[in-house]
C-alpha positions as CSV (number, residue, x, y, z in Angstrom):
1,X,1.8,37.3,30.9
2,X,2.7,39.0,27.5
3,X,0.1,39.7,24.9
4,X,1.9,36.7,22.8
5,X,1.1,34.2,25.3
6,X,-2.9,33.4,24.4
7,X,-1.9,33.5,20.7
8,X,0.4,31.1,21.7
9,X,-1.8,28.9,23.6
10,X,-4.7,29.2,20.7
11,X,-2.4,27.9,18.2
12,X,-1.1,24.8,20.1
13,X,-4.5,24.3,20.6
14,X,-5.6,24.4,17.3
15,X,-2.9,22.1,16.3
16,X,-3.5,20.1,18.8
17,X,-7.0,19.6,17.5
18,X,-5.9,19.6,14.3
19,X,-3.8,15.8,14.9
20,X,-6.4,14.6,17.1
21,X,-8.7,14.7,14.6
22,X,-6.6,13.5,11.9
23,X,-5.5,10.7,14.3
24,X,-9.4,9.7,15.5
25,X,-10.0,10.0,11.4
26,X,-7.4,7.4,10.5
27,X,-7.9,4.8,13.5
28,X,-11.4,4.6,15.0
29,X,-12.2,2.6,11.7
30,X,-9.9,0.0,12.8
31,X,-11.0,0.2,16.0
32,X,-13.9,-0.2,15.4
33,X,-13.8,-3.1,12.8
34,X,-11.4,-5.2,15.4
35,X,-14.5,-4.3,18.5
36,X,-17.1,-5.7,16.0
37,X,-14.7,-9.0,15.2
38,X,-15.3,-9.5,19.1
39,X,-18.9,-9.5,19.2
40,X,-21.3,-12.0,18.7
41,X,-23.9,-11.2,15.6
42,X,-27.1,-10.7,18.7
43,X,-24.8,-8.4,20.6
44,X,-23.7,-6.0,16.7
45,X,-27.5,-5.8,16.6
46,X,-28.9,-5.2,19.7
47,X,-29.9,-1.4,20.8
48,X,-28.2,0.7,22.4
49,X,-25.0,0.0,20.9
50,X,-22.3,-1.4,22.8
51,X,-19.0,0.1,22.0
52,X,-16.9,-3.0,23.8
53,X,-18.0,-6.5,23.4
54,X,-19.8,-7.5,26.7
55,X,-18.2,-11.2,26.0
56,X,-15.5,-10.6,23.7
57,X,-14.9,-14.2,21.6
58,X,-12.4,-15.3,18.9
59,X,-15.3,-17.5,17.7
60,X,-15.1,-14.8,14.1
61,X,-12.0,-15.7,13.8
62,X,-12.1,-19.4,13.6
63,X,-15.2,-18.9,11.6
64,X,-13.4,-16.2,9.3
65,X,-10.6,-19.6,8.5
66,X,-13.6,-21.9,8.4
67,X,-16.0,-20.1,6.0
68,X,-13.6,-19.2,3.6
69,X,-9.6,-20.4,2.7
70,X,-8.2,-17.1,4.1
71,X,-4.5,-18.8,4.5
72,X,-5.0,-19.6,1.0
73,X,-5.9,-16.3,-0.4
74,X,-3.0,-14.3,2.1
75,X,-0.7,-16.9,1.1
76,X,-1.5,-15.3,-2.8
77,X,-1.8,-11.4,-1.8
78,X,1.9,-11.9,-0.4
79,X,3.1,-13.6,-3.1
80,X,1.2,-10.9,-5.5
81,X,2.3,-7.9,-3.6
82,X,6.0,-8.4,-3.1
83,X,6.6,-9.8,-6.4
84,X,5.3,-6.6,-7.9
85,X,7.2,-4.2,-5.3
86,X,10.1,-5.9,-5.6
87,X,10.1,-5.3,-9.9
88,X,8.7,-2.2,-9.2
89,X,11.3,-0.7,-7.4
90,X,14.0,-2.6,-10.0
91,X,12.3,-0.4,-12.9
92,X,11.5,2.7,-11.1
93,X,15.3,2.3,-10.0
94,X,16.5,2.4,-14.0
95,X,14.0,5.1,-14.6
96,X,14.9,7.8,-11.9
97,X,18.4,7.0,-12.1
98,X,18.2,7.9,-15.9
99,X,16.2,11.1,-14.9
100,X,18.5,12.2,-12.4
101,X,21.9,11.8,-13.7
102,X,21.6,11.2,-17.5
103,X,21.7,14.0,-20.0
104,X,18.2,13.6,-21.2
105,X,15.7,16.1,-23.0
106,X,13.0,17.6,-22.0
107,X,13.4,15.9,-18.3
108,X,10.8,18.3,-17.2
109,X,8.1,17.2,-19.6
110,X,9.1,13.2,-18.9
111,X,8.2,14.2,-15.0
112,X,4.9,15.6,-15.9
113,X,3.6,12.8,-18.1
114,X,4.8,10.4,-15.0
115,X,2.6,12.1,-12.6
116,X,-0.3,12.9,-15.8
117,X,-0.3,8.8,-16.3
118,X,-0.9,7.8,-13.0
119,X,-4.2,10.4,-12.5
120,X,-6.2,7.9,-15.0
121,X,-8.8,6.1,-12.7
122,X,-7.9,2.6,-12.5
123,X,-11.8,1.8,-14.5
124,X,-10.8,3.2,-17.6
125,X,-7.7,1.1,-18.0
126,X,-9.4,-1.9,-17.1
127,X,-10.5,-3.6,-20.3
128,X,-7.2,-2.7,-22.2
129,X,-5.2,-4.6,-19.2
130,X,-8.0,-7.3,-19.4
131,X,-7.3,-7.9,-23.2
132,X,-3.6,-7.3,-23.0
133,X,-3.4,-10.1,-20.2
134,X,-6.1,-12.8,-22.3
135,X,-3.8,-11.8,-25.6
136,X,-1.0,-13.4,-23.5
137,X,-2.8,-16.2,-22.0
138,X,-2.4,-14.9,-18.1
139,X,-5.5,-14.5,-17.0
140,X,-5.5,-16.3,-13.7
141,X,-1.9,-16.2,-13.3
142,X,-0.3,-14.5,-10.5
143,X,1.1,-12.7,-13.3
144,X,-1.6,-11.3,-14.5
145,X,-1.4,-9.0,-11.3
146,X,1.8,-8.5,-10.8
147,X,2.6,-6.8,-14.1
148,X,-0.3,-4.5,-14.0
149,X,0.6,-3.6,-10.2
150,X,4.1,-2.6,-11.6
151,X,2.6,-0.3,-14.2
152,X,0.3,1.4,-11.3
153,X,3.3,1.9,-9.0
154,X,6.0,3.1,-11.2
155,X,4.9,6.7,-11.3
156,X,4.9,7.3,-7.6
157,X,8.1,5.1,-6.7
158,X,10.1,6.7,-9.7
159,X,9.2,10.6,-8.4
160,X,10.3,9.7,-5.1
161,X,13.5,7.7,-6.2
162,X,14.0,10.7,-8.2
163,X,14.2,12.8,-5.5
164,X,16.1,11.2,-3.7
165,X,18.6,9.9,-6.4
166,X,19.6,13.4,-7.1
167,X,19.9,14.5,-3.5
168,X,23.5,12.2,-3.7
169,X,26.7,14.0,-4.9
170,X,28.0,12.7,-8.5
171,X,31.8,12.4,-6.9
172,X,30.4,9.9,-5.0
173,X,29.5,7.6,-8.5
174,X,32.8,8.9,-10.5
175,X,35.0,7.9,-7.5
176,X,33.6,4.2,-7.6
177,X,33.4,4.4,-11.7
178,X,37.7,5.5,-11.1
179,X,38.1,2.6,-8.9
180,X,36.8,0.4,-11.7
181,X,32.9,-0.1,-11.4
182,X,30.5,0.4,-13.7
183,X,27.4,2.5,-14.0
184,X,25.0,0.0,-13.3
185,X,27.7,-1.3,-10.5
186,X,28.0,2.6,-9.3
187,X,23.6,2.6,-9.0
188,X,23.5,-0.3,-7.1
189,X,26.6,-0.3,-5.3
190,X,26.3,3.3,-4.0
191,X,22.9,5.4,-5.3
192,X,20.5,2.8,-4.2
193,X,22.2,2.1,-0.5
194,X,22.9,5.7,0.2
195,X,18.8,6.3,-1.0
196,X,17.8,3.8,1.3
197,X,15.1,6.0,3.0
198,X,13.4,6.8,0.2
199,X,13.9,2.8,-1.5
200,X,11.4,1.9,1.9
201,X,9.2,4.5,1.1
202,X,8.7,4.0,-2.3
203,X,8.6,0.0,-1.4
204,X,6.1,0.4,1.3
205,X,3.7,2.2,-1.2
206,X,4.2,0.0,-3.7
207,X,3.3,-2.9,-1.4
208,X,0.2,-1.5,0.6
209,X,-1.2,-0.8,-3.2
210,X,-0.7,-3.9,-4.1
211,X,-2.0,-5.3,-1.2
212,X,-5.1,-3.2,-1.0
213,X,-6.0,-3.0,-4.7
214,X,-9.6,-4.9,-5.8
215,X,-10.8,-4.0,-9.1
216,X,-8.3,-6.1,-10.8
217,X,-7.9,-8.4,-9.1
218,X,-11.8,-9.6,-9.0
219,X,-11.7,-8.9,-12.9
220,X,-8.1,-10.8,-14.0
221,X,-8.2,-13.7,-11.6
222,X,-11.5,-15.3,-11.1
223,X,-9.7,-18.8,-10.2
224,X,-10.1,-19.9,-6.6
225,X,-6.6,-20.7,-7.0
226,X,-4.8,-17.6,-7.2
227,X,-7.5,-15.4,-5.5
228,X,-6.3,-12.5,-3.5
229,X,-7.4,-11.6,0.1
230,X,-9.8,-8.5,-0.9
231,X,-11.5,-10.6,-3.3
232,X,-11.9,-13.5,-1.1
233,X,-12.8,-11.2,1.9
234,X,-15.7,-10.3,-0.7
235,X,-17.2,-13.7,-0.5
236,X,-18.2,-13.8,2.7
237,X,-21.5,-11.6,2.0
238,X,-24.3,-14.4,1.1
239,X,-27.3,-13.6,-1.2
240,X,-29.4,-12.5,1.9
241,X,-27.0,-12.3,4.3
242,X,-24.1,-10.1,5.4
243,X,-21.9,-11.7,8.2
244,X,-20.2,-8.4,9.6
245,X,-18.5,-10.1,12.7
246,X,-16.7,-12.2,10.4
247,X,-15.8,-10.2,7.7
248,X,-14.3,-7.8,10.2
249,X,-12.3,-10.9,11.6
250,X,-11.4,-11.4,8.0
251,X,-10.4,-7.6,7.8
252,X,-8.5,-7.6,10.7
253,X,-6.1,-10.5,9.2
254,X,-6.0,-8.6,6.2
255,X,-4.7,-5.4,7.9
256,X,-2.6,-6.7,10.7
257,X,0.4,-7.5,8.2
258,X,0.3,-4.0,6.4
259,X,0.3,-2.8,10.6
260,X,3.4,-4.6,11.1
261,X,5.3,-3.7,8.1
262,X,4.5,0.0,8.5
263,X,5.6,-0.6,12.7
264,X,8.8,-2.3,11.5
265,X,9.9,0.5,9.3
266,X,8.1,3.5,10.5
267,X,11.2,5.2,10.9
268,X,12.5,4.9,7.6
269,X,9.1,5.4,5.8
270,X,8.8,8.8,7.7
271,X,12.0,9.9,7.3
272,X,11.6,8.8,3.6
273,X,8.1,11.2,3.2
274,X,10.3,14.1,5.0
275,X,13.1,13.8,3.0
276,X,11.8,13.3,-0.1
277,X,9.5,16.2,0.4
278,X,12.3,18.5,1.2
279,X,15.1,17.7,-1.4
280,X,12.1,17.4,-3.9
């Protein structure tokens, strides 16, 4: 055995480690949110703690629907979450394109005051979105969200359409310009489709922001009407009382569409990361 070999060995280990942390770091929460939605609120008290329900039961789940309209308020994160991903990616689309292949000044300096506008925490912008959105009468609106989730994602989806918009040859565009299409025909026809990767990813952060955010939500819609799932999920805490087999039934609902997205696409949104990281 080589003097190489343990060095070797040491730093598979170490990687090894390394992802097995990362990977107990991202999922035990889960984990343990869906092992507490099984349990009864005698057994999440009781001492020692049991890691697997003794008599798992779907009794939080039924409650979760009962307690609270949770159809209603996924019904209105969906609707809330791909209205704004979907004009998110439409404007971030116009912007990076103009980035990438336009003659524009000071491109460098446009880039940094992207990224530099999407580092203000979301509390200091709160009260100007909050007047802009009672100015226009949308408070309670679906809109009301949807145009202030735009504005949060465009930084991030625009740097890694960016990326990936100039990553394509420009023969590709002037061929289908020759043949008779026109810019906007060339970016849709042929940048967007060939920079489908990185279109998922930016789409799939766009949505799981959406999806996730609270602060605005809670402060723009109060209505029962258009009330979004991590608001209502909110409501299930009483005055003196704080139901944690439910609410984790309610959480579980809450994440087991983002799961599924991210499992139907995984491919693309990974190769979209890699990708965009190396022709960044």
């Amino acid at each position: 055995m080589s003097k190489a070999t343990p060095v070797i060995w040491t730093s598979a280990a170490l990687r090894w480690a390394a992802a097995g942390i990362v990977v107990i770091n991202g999922f035990f929460p889960a984990v343990w949110i869906l092992f507490t939605s099984l349990k009864t609120e005698t057994e999440l008290v009781q001492k020692p703690i049991t890691w697997w329900p003794d008599a798992p039961t779907l009794e939080n789940y039924i409650k979760a629907f009962e307690d609270q309209p949770l159809l209603h308020y996924l019904k209105n994160s969906v609707i809330v979450a791909t209205g704004a991903t979907a004009l998110s990616l439409v404007v971030a689309a116009f912007a990076a394109y103009a980035i990438a292949r336009l003659n524009l000044k000071h491109r460098q300096l446009i880039l940094t005051c992207i990224v530099a506008s999407s580092m203000f925490p979301l509390v200091t912008l709160l009260v100007p979105i909050f007047e802009t959105m009672r100015a226009l009468g949308w408070l309670n609106t679906y809109a009301a969200l949807i145009l202030p989730y735009v504005v949060l994602n465009l930084p991030v989806c625009t740097l890694v359409l960016v990326s990936f918009f100039q990553s394509i040859p420009r023969d590709l565009e002037n061929a289908a310009m020759i043949d008779g299409c026109t810019r906007m025909g060339a970016l849709w026809r042929v940048v967007v489709p060939l920079a489908a990767p990185g279109v998922f990813t930016a789409g799939i952060l766009a949505f799981v922001n959406a999806w996730d955010e609270f602060l605005l939500a809670l402060s723009l819609n109060s209505s029962p009407a258009v009330r979004t799932l991590p608001v209502g999920i909110s409501l299930y805490q009483g005055e003196f009382t704080f139901p944690w087999p439910i609410i984790s039934a309610a959480l579980i609902v809450a994440i087991v569409p983002i799961a599924l997205l991210i499992a139907a696409f995984q491919e693309r949104v990974v190769g979209g990361l890699t990708q965009g990281g190396l022709k960044g």
